[in-house]
Short mmCIF file of C-alpha atoms and ligand atoms in Angstrom, two decimals:
data_model
loop_
_atom_site.label_atom_id
_atom_site.label_comp_id
_atom_site.label_asym_id
_atom_site.label_seq_id
_atom_site.Cartn_x
_atom_site.Cartn_y
_atom_site.Cartn_z
CA MET E 18 -23.57 -18.67 -17.03
CA ILE E 19 -20.12 -17.36 -17.93
CA ARG E 20 -17.75 -17.37 -14.98
CA VAL E 21 -14.06 -16.65 -15.40
CA ARG E 22 -11.24 -16.14 -12.99
CA MET E 23 -7.86 -14.59 -12.61
CA ALA E 24 -5.71 -16.64 -10.27
CA PRO E 25 -2.50 -14.79 -9.43
CA SER E 26 0.08 -16.14 -7.02
CA PRO E 27 1.31 -13.34 -4.76
CA THR E 28 4.98 -14.19 -5.26
CA GLY E 29 6.00 -11.00 -7.06
CA TYR E 30 4.77 -7.59 -8.11
CA PHE E 31 1.77 -7.59 -10.41
CA HIS E 32 3.25 -7.50 -13.89
CA ILE E 33 2.17 -6.58 -17.38
CA GLY E 34 1.49 -10.20 -18.32
CA SER E 35 -0.90 -10.53 -15.38
CA VAL E 36 -2.64 -7.32 -16.39
CA ARG E 37 -3.27 -8.82 -19.79
CA THR E 38 -4.64 -12.08 -18.37
CA THR E 39 -6.83 -10.10 -15.99
CA LEU E 40 -8.04 -7.74 -18.69
CA TYR E 41 -8.96 -10.50 -21.14
CA ASN E 42 -10.85 -12.35 -18.41
CA TRP E 43 -12.53 -9.16 -17.31
CA LEU E 44 -13.52 -8.17 -20.85
CA PHE E 45 -14.78 -11.66 -21.59
CA ALA E 46 -16.91 -11.55 -18.44
CA LYS E 47 -18.30 -8.07 -19.13
CA LYS E 48 -18.99 -8.83 -22.76
CA ASN E 49 -20.93 -11.97 -21.86
CA LYS E 50 -22.63 -10.53 -18.78
CA GLY E 51 -20.71 -13.04 -16.71
CA VAL E 52 -18.83 -12.99 -13.44
CA PHE E 53 -15.16 -12.19 -12.97
CA VAL E 54 -13.60 -13.98 -10.01
CA LEU E 55 -10.28 -13.10 -8.40
CA ARG E 56 -8.61 -16.02 -6.68
CA ILE E 57 -5.42 -15.36 -4.80
CA GLU E 58 -3.36 -18.55 -5.03
CA ASP E 59 -1.43 -18.14 -1.84
CA THR E 60 -0.60 -21.71 -0.93
CA ASP E 61 3.16 -21.45 -1.42
CA LYS E 62 4.03 -20.30 2.08
CA GLU E 63 7.68 -19.77 1.31
CA ARG E 64 7.25 -17.50 -1.69
CA ASN E 65 4.03 -15.66 -0.81
CA ARG E 66 4.16 -12.17 0.59
CA LYS E 67 1.29 -10.05 1.84
CA GLU E 68 2.94 -7.08 0.16
CA PHE E 69 2.48 -8.73 -3.24
CA GLU E 70 -1.18 -9.47 -2.59
CA GLU E 71 -1.67 -5.83 -1.65
CA ASP E 72 0.10 -4.80 -4.85
CA ILE E 73 -2.28 -6.96 -6.91
CA LEU E 74 -5.39 -5.55 -5.24
CA LYS E 75 -4.17 -1.99 -5.42
CA ASN E 76 -3.36 -2.20 -9.11
CA LEU E 77 -6.63 -3.91 -10.00
CA ASP E 78 -8.28 -0.97 -8.35
CA ILE E 79 -6.19 1.62 -10.18
CA LEU E 80 -6.72 -0.15 -13.49
CA ASP E 81 -10.44 -0.45 -12.79
CA LEU E 82 -10.47 -4.24 -13.17
CA LYS E 83 -12.25 -4.96 -9.96
CA PRO E 84 -13.48 -8.52 -9.41
CA ASP E 85 -17.07 -9.48 -8.73
CA GLU E 86 -16.01 -12.16 -6.26
CA MET E 87 -12.76 -12.80 -4.43
CA TYR E 88 -11.24 -15.84 -2.71
CA ARG E 89 -7.98 -16.84 -1.10
CA GLN E 90 -6.76 -20.40 -1.45
CA SER E 91 -5.15 -20.24 1.99
CA GLU E 92 -8.67 -20.03 3.43
CA ARG E 93 -9.92 -23.07 1.54
CA THR E 94 -7.64 -25.88 2.70
CA ASP E 95 -10.55 -28.02 3.92
CA PHE E 96 -11.96 -28.31 0.41
CA TYR E 97 -8.70 -29.64 -0.93
CA THR E 98 -8.17 -32.04 1.98
CA ASN E 99 -11.69 -33.44 1.65
CA HIS E 100 -11.30 -34.05 -2.04
CA LEU E 101 -7.91 -35.66 -1.55
CA LYS E 102 -9.40 -38.00 1.02
CA LYS E 103 -12.26 -38.84 -1.29
CA LEU E 104 -9.94 -39.71 -4.17
CA ILE E 105 -7.92 -41.96 -1.89
CA GLU E 106 -11.06 -43.63 -0.60
CA GLU E 107 -12.18 -44.31 -4.15
CA ASP E 108 -8.70 -45.64 -4.88
CA LYS E 109 -8.20 -43.06 -7.59
CA ALA E 110 -5.24 -41.68 -5.70
CA TYR E 111 -2.70 -43.32 -3.41
CA TYR E 112 0.01 -42.56 -0.91
CA CYS E 113 3.53 -42.75 -2.25
CA PHE E 114 6.48 -43.23 0.10
CA CYS E 115 9.30 -43.24 -2.43
CA THR E 116 12.24 -41.16 -1.34
CA LYS E 117 13.92 -38.50 -3.43
CA GLU E 118 16.93 -40.77 -3.88
CA GLU E 119 14.81 -43.67 -5.10
CA LEU E 120 12.98 -41.46 -7.57
CA GLU E 121 16.22 -39.94 -8.77
CA LYS E 122 17.67 -43.39 -9.37
CA GLU E 123 14.57 -44.52 -11.22
CA ARG E 124 14.70 -41.45 -13.41
CA LYS E 125 18.35 -42.03 -14.32
CA VAL E 126 17.69 -45.62 -15.30
CA MET E 127 14.82 -44.57 -17.55
CA GLU E 128 16.85 -41.83 -19.15
CA GLU E 129 19.68 -44.25 -19.82
CA LYS E 130 17.23 -46.53 -21.59
CA GLY E 131 16.18 -43.54 -23.71
CA MET E 132 12.72 -43.38 -22.15
CA ALA E 133 10.92 -40.23 -21.08
CA PRO E 134 11.14 -40.23 -17.28
CA LYS E 135 7.97 -40.90 -15.32
CA TYR E 136 7.05 -42.55 -12.05
CA GLY E 137 7.36 -46.34 -12.26
CA GLY E 138 4.43 -47.00 -9.96
CA LYS E 139 6.19 -48.71 -7.07
CA CYS E 140 3.70 -47.51 -4.43
CA ALA E 141 0.62 -47.90 -6.65
CA SER E 142 0.00 -51.39 -5.39
CA ILE E 143 0.57 -50.94 -1.67
CA ASP E 144 -2.49 -52.10 0.21
CA LYS E 145 -4.54 -49.11 1.32
CA LYS E 146 -4.80 -50.18 4.98
CA GLU E 147 -1.07 -50.74 5.05
CA ALA E 148 -0.40 -47.34 3.50
CA GLU E 149 -2.67 -45.59 5.99
CA LYS E 150 -0.78 -47.21 8.84
CA ARG E 151 2.50 -45.93 7.46
CA VAL E 152 1.07 -42.44 7.13
CA GLU E 153 -0.23 -42.54 10.71
CA SER E 154 3.14 -43.65 11.99
CA GLY E 155 4.60 -40.45 10.57
CA GLU E 156 6.35 -41.72 7.45
CA ALA E 157 6.87 -39.04 4.79
CA TYR E 158 4.60 -39.35 1.79
CA VAL E 159 3.08 -37.60 -1.19
CA ILE E 160 -0.25 -38.27 -2.89
CA ARG E 161 -0.33 -39.48 -6.46
CA LEU E 162 -3.22 -39.72 -8.88
CA ARG E 163 -3.68 -42.93 -10.88
CA VAL E 164 -3.42 -41.74 -14.46
CA PRO E 165 -4.89 -44.13 -17.01
CA GLU E 166 -3.03 -44.51 -20.32
CA GLY E 167 -4.52 -42.91 -23.38
CA LYS E 168 -4.83 -39.65 -25.23
CA ILE E 169 -5.99 -36.46 -23.61
CA ALA E 170 -7.39 -34.00 -26.07
CA PHE E 171 -9.11 -30.66 -25.71
CA LYS E 172 -10.04 -27.78 -27.94
CA ASP E 173 -8.30 -24.60 -26.92
CA MET E 174 -10.24 -21.48 -27.90
CA ILE E 175 -7.07 -19.91 -29.26
CA ARG E 176 -4.80 -22.79 -30.17
CA GLY E 177 -7.39 -25.21 -31.53
CA GLU E 178 -7.05 -28.99 -31.01
CA VAL E 179 -4.39 -29.86 -28.46
CA GLU E 180 -3.46 -33.45 -27.70
CA PHE E 181 -1.27 -35.06 -25.06
CA ASP E 182 -0.31 -38.62 -24.35
CA ALA E 183 -1.28 -39.43 -20.77
CA GLY E 184 0.93 -42.49 -20.93
CA LEU E 185 3.95 -40.18 -20.82
CA MET E 186 2.73 -38.54 -17.67
CA GLY E 187 2.78 -41.39 -15.18
CA ASP E 188 0.94 -41.11 -11.89
CA VAL E 189 1.31 -37.43 -11.10
CA ILE E 190 1.77 -36.00 -7.62
CA ILE E 191 -1.28 -33.96 -6.63
CA ALA E 192 -0.38 -33.16 -3.03
CA ARG E 193 2.63 -33.02 -0.73
CA ASN E 194 0.33 -34.40 1.97
CA LEU E 195 -3.33 -34.19 2.92
CA GLU E 196 -2.99 -30.55 3.96
CA GLU E 197 -0.76 -29.38 1.16
CA PRO E 198 -2.25 -29.82 -2.29
CA LEU E 199 -0.10 -28.96 -5.30
CA TYR E 200 -1.02 -26.21 -7.70
CA ASN E 201 -2.70 -28.42 -10.31
CA PHE E 202 -4.98 -29.98 -7.73
CA SER E 203 -6.13 -26.89 -5.86
CA VAL E 204 -6.74 -25.09 -9.17
CA VAL E 205 -9.02 -27.85 -10.38
CA ILE E 206 -10.94 -28.12 -7.13
CA ASP E 207 -11.47 -24.37 -7.08
CA ASP E 208 -12.39 -24.12 -10.73
CA ILE E 209 -15.01 -26.81 -10.13
CA LEU E 210 -16.36 -25.33 -6.90
CA MET E 211 -16.37 -21.82 -8.30
CA LYS E 212 -18.19 -23.07 -11.39
CA ILE E 213 -15.61 -21.58 -13.72
CA SER E 214 -16.82 -21.92 -17.31
CA HIS E 215 -13.73 -20.63 -19.15
CA VAL E 216 -10.11 -20.71 -18.05
CA ILE E 217 -8.22 -17.90 -19.77
CA ARG E 218 -4.56 -17.90 -18.80
CA GLY E 219 -1.02 -17.61 -20.09
CA GLU E 220 0.51 -20.12 -22.46
CA GLU E 221 3.08 -21.07 -19.83
CA HIS E 222 0.24 -23.04 -18.21
CA LEU E 223 -0.42 -25.18 -21.29
CA PRO E 224 1.69 -28.11 -19.96
CA ASN E 225 -0.45 -28.09 -16.81
CA THR E 226 -3.70 -28.49 -18.67
CA PRO E 227 -3.45 -32.26 -19.37
CA LYS E 228 -2.57 -32.85 -15.73
CA GLN E 229 -5.61 -30.87 -14.72
CA LEU E 230 -7.79 -32.72 -17.20
CA VAL E 231 -6.91 -36.08 -15.66
CA ILE E 232 -7.90 -34.65 -12.29
CA TYR E 233 -11.27 -33.54 -13.70
CA ASN E 234 -11.73 -37.07 -15.01
CA ALA E 235 -10.91 -38.64 -11.67
CA LEU E 236 -13.44 -36.33 -10.01
CA ASN E 237 -16.08 -37.05 -12.68
CA ALA E 238 -16.32 -33.33 -13.33
CA ASN E 239 -16.75 -31.51 -16.61
CA PRO E 240 -13.72 -29.38 -17.40
CA PRO E 241 -14.14 -25.74 -18.39
CA LEU E 242 -13.16 -24.47 -21.83
CA PHE E 243 -9.57 -23.32 -22.07
CA ALA E 244 -7.92 -20.36 -23.79
CA HIS E 245 -4.15 -20.07 -23.53
CA LEU E 246 -2.87 -16.57 -24.26
CA PRO E 247 0.28 -16.09 -26.35
CA LEU E 248 3.59 -15.38 -24.65
CA LEU E 249 4.76 -11.83 -24.26
CA LEU E 250 8.00 -11.17 -26.10
CA ASN E 251 10.62 -8.45 -25.98
CA LYS E 252 11.33 -6.58 -29.18
CA ASP E 253 14.15 -9.01 -30.00
CA ARG E 254 11.52 -11.76 -29.60
CA SER E 255 13.12 -13.13 -26.43
CA LYS E 256 10.66 -14.14 -23.74
CA MET E 257 9.54 -11.35 -21.47
CA SER E 258 9.86 -12.49 -17.92
CA LYS E 259 8.54 -11.27 -14.64
CA ARG E 260 12.06 -11.54 -13.35
CA TYR E 261 12.83 -8.15 -14.85
CA GLY E 262 11.65 -5.45 -12.49
CA ASP E 263 10.69 -3.44 -15.51
CA VAL E 264 7.54 -5.41 -16.18
CA ALA E 265 5.95 -4.57 -12.82
CA VAL E 266 2.81 -2.53 -13.36
CA LYS E 267 3.64 -0.24 -10.49
CA ASP E 268 6.83 0.82 -12.27
CA TYR E 269 4.85 1.90 -15.32
CA LEU E 270 2.31 3.75 -13.22
CA GLU E 271 5.07 5.43 -11.24
CA ARG E 272 6.66 6.66 -14.44
CA GLY E 273 3.42 8.29 -15.41
CA TYR E 274 1.76 5.94 -17.84
CA LEU E 275 -1.94 6.54 -17.47
CA PRO E 276 -4.00 3.56 -16.32
CA GLU E 277 -6.40 3.89 -19.27
CA ALA E 278 -3.49 4.05 -21.71
CA LEU E 279 -1.88 0.97 -20.17
CA ILE E 280 -5.16 -0.90 -20.49
CA ASN E 281 -5.54 0.18 -24.11
CA PHE E 282 -1.98 -0.94 -24.86
CA VAL E 283 -2.28 -4.25 -23.02
CA ALA E 284 -5.59 -5.03 -24.76
CA LEU E 285 -3.70 -5.04 -28.05
CA LEU E 286 -0.96 -7.42 -26.81
CA GLY E 287 -2.09 -10.40 -28.80
CA TRP E 288 -5.62 -9.35 -29.71
CA HIS E 289 -6.52 -7.50 -32.88
CA PRO E 290 -9.83 -5.85 -33.47
CA GLN E 291 -11.49 -6.13 -36.83
CA GLY E 292 -10.69 -2.65 -38.10
CA ASN E 293 -7.63 -0.42 -37.77
CA GLN E 294 -8.75 1.41 -34.69
CA GLU E 295 -6.05 1.62 -32.04
CA ILE E 296 -7.52 3.84 -29.33
CA PHE E 297 -10.39 2.25 -27.46
CA SER E 298 -12.51 3.42 -24.59
CA ARG E 299 -13.38 0.78 -22.02
CA GLU E 300 -16.88 0.46 -23.45
CA GLU E 301 -15.47 -0.05 -26.93
CA LEU E 302 -13.10 -2.71 -25.65
CA ILE E 303 -15.96 -4.57 -24.04
CA ASN E 304 -17.95 -4.46 -27.27
CA GLU E 305 -15.10 -5.30 -29.63
CA PHE E 306 -13.18 -7.85 -27.61
CA ASP E 307 -13.34 -11.33 -29.03
CA ILE E 308 -11.31 -14.14 -27.52
CA GLU E 309 -11.42 -15.98 -30.85
CA ARG E 310 -9.42 -13.16 -32.38
CA VAL E 311 -6.50 -13.60 -29.99
CA GLN E 312 -3.42 -14.71 -31.90
CA LYS E 313 -1.38 -17.86 -31.30
CA ALA E 314 1.98 -16.28 -32.02
CA GLY E 315 3.88 -14.47 -29.27
CA ALA E 316 2.91 -10.83 -28.76
CA VAL E 317 5.73 -8.30 -28.91
CA PHE E 318 5.84 -5.67 -26.21
CA ASP E 319 6.71 -2.46 -28.04
CA ILE E 320 7.45 0.42 -25.70
CA GLU E 321 7.26 2.91 -28.59
CA LYS E 322 3.69 1.86 -29.15
CA LEU E 323 2.92 2.23 -25.45
CA ASN E 324 4.43 5.73 -25.56
CA TRP E 325 2.35 6.60 -28.60
CA ILE E 326 -0.86 5.38 -27.01
CA ASN E 327 -0.04 7.16 -23.77
CA ARG E 328 0.54 10.41 -25.68
CA GLN E 329 -2.92 10.15 -27.21
CA TYR E 330 -4.41 9.89 -23.75
CA ILE E 331 -2.27 12.69 -22.34
CA VAL E 332 -3.18 15.07 -25.14
CA ASN E 333 -6.84 14.40 -24.47
CA LEU E 334 -6.64 15.04 -20.74
CA PRO E 335 -8.32 18.22 -19.55
CA GLU E 336 -5.66 20.79 -18.63
CA GLN E 337 -6.55 20.84 -14.97
CA ALA E 338 -6.31 17.06 -14.66
CA LEU E 339 -3.01 17.01 -16.52
CA THR E 340 -1.65 19.77 -14.27
CA GLU E 341 -2.56 17.78 -11.18
CA LYS E 342 -0.87 14.69 -12.53
CA ILE E 343 2.25 16.62 -13.48
CA LYS E 344 2.47 17.98 -9.94
CA GLU E 345 2.86 14.43 -8.66
CA HIS E 346 6.07 14.10 -10.66
CA ILE E 347 7.87 17.39 -9.96
CA PRO E 348 9.39 19.04 -6.88
CA GLU E 349 6.80 20.73 -4.73
CA GLU E 350 8.48 24.12 -4.96
CA TRP E 351 8.05 24.25 -8.74
CA LYS E 352 4.99 26.40 -9.28
CA ILE E 353 3.76 25.54 -12.75
CA ASN E 354 1.43 27.64 -14.86
CA PRO E 355 -0.83 26.81 -17.83
CA ALA E 356 1.69 28.10 -20.39
CA MET E 357 4.26 25.59 -19.16
CA VAL E 358 1.73 22.77 -19.20
CA ARG E 359 0.70 23.63 -22.75
CA ALA E 360 4.33 23.81 -23.87
CA ILE E 361 5.28 20.37 -22.61
CA LYS E 362 2.00 18.56 -23.24
CA PRO E 363 2.75 17.40 -26.80
CA ARG E 364 6.24 16.27 -25.75
CA LEU E 365 5.21 14.00 -22.88
CA ASP E 366 5.51 10.28 -23.56
CA LYS E 367 4.62 9.77 -19.95
CA ILE E 368 3.86 12.19 -17.15
CA GLY E 369 7.19 11.35 -15.53
CA ASP E 370 8.95 13.13 -18.41
CA ALA E 371 7.53 16.41 -17.11
CA LYS E 372 10.37 17.04 -14.69
CA GLU E 373 13.02 16.95 -17.37
CA LEU E 374 10.95 19.12 -19.70
CA LEU E 375 10.04 21.68 -17.03
CA VAL E 376 13.41 22.13 -15.37
CA VAL E 377 14.24 24.89 -17.86
CA TYR E 378 11.57 27.07 -16.28
CA PHE E 379 12.98 26.70 -12.80
CA GLU E 380 16.73 26.47 -13.21
CA LEU E 381 18.91 28.45 -15.58
CA PRO E 382 22.00 26.37 -16.26
CA GLU E 383 25.47 27.86 -16.58
CA TYR E 384 26.44 28.40 -20.23
CA GLU E 385 29.24 29.98 -22.26
CA LYS E 386 28.46 33.27 -23.96
CA GLU E 387 29.48 31.76 -27.34
CA LEU E 388 26.33 29.64 -27.16
CA LEU E 389 24.36 32.86 -27.70
CA PHE E 390 25.84 33.36 -31.19
CA TRP E 391 23.70 32.16 -34.05
CA LYS E 392 25.81 29.71 -36.07
CA GLY E 393 28.78 30.59 -33.88
CA GLU E 394 29.08 34.15 -35.19
CA ASP E 395 28.45 37.26 -33.10
CA ARG E 396 26.45 39.57 -35.30
CA ASN E 397 25.13 42.29 -33.02
CA THR E 398 23.87 39.71 -30.56
CA LYS E 399 23.91 42.17 -27.71
CA SER E 400 21.92 44.90 -29.42
CA ILE E 401 19.45 42.31 -30.71
CA LEU E 402 18.86 41.07 -27.18
CA GLU E 403 18.50 44.65 -25.95
CA LYS E 404 15.92 45.35 -28.62
CA LEU E 405 14.02 42.18 -27.78
CA ALA E 406 14.17 42.98 -24.05
CA ALA E 407 12.67 46.40 -24.74
CA GLY E 408 9.92 44.79 -26.80
CA ILE E 409 9.22 42.29 -24.03
CA ASN E 410 9.12 45.07 -21.47
CA ASP E 411 6.48 46.83 -23.57
CA ILE E 412 4.08 43.92 -23.48
CA GLU E 413 1.28 44.62 -21.03
CA ASP E 414 1.63 42.64 -17.81
CA GLY E 415 -1.75 40.94 -17.97
CA LYS E 416 -1.26 39.95 -21.59
CA PHE E 417 1.87 37.87 -21.37
CA ASP E 418 0.26 34.81 -22.97
CA LEU E 419 1.65 32.69 -25.77
CA GLU E 420 -0.47 34.22 -28.49
CA ASN E 421 0.23 37.82 -27.65
CA VAL E 422 3.92 37.26 -26.92
CA THR E 423 4.34 35.42 -30.22
CA GLU E 424 2.66 38.23 -32.11
CA LYS E 425 4.59 41.07 -30.44
CA ILE E 426 8.01 39.45 -30.68
CA THR E 427 7.56 38.16 -34.22
CA ALA E 428 6.80 41.74 -35.23
CA LEU E 429 10.27 42.75 -34.04
CA VAL E 430 12.08 40.07 -36.02
CA PRO E 431 13.07 40.84 -39.62
CA ASP E 432 12.05 37.97 -41.91
CA ASP E 433 15.61 37.29 -43.07
CA LYS E 434 17.09 37.43 -39.57
CA LYS E 435 15.01 34.88 -37.70
CA GLY E 436 18.04 32.90 -36.53
CA ASP E 437 19.96 36.00 -35.46
CA TYR E 438 17.07 37.03 -33.23
CA LEU E 439 15.38 33.90 -32.03
CA TRP E 440 18.47 31.82 -31.36
CA PRO E 441 20.03 34.12 -28.75
CA LEU E 442 16.60 34.73 -27.28
CA ARG E 443 16.04 31.02 -26.79
CA VAL E 444 19.54 30.46 -25.36
CA SER E 445 19.27 33.39 -22.98
CA LEU E 446 15.92 32.14 -21.71
CA SER E 447 16.92 28.51 -21.37
CA GLY E 448 20.71 28.39 -21.14
CA SER E 449 20.65 25.55 -23.64
CA LYS E 450 20.18 24.88 -27.31
CA THR E 451 17.40 22.36 -26.94
CA SER E 452 14.30 23.70 -25.27
CA PRO E 453 10.74 24.69 -26.01
CA THR E 454 10.39 27.55 -28.53
CA PRO E 455 11.39 31.02 -27.32
CA PHE E 456 7.73 32.03 -27.28
CA GLU E 457 6.78 29.07 -25.12
CA LEU E 458 9.66 29.96 -22.83
CA LEU E 459 8.56 33.57 -22.57
CA ALA E 460 4.95 32.69 -21.85
CA GLY E 461 5.94 30.11 -19.24
CA LEU E 462 8.63 32.19 -17.53
CA GLY E 463 6.57 35.37 -17.45
CA LYS E 464 7.81 38.86 -18.08
CA GLU E 465 9.93 39.44 -15.01
CA GLU E 466 11.88 36.19 -15.12
CA SER E 467 12.33 36.43 -18.90
CA LEU E 468 13.84 39.91 -18.57
CA ARG E 469 16.08 38.76 -15.71
CA ARG E 470 17.45 35.94 -17.84
CA ILE E 471 18.02 38.19 -20.85
CA ARG E 472 19.88 40.64 -18.63
CA ILE E 473 22.14 37.78 -17.51
CA ALA E 474 22.88 37.05 -21.18
CA ILE E 475 23.62 40.69 -21.91
CA GLY E 476 25.88 40.71 -18.86
CA LYS E 477 27.86 37.83 -20.35
CA LEU E 478 28.22 39.74 -23.61
CA ASN E 479 29.55 42.75 -21.72
CA GLU E 480 32.37 40.75 -20.12
N1 LIG V 528 -1.61 -19.20 -9.92
C1 LIG V 528 -1.13 -19.35 -11.24
C2 LIG V 528 -0.11 -18.29 -11.58
O1 LIG V 528 0.07 -17.36 -10.88
C3 LIG V 528 -2.22 -19.25 -12.29
C4 LIG V 528 -3.17 -20.39 -12.26
C5 LIG V 528 -4.08 -20.52 -13.45
O2 LIG V 528 -4.42 -19.51 -14.07
O3 LIG V 528 -4.51 -21.63 -13.71
O4 LIG V 528 0.56 -18.37 -12.55
#
């Protein structure tokens, strides 16, 4: 039975890297008819915030990556405590009373001798009864695991054979006290109890894996298979970090990246399908996804590619759905019509761009009359605009659509005078030199507003 898990710590907003880990786990589970578990690792009381847990759950919902089972580590303390006690009973773990200062001193001495620092084992030989007495009397302690010397090897599904020298590790701390297990310990206990078959997680956890493997050994448990996903890199190949607000999923969603497009993009961050296909439905992702095809090398986060993928999804949205989404990103008083939506649709990298692209339809900026002159020269601009206004006025009210407007206006424009006609028309309708085409402007603005704007232009030319 395939059982995988995503184990986020609610210490920050859900970020793109977490989406990828979640997605790969989710796809692996779906592909293998397995179970996808969400485990909120909320044991760090100082850094956890409920708000972050809510953000995780909300975004998993939006991204349609819902878990089959969900747990919170904060509700599972008894499991950890019981297992800690058991390890101490079996003498596989022991209480350590060394102070920070002592440990610091020990570390310095080792470093001076050119040795890799590790715990010297001072408390390893304290008699158990004696140690228990000290704990009961309130002395501060941590719990350490006895780590036997030797090699620890495992086969990572992405990285292949990985080997560590346990001798370098020393007796690792697995808990601050009986009630406060450290990350490596609670993860192992939960992965065992939740019968996790495959641990798919970020490469930053690779150094934790040997520590976890020694814990599996001490507990006589079979470890799961591991797959460590490549780091996410910025375009300059520097490490992408969750410290930058920019990687929070909510920021991307707020800017109008579509959830399906984000998923499609994230799927390709380190995984390459067999062919050249780049746009995948969810079903296709489930079928095609193959953890063995995930690369070892860091995966570059390319915003241009995200924009491109998002455009493909936007273009394929039904007009009504797109209109509704656009409305979420523009002022309420802007009443948009289908002609406007059609005009901006191919230019939207993300829905949030709509405001900037639509403003031309709702606000006519101030402009100098010279802007109306094609190539800076006034060649009958005013009479051209008057002629065009008359032509526009002649178009039947109910037929002011892009096709008809284009046909009627084009008929008025001599072939060799396109610039002389269409340039001032576009400027008078938009007040700027960069805008949709004059026909798109006409269709979007409608007859009345178009004529009003042209009259303003003519007014400027009369001054
Ligand atoms: N809770 C850990 C984190 O947020 C992940 C644990 C794991 O996947 O093993 O990074």
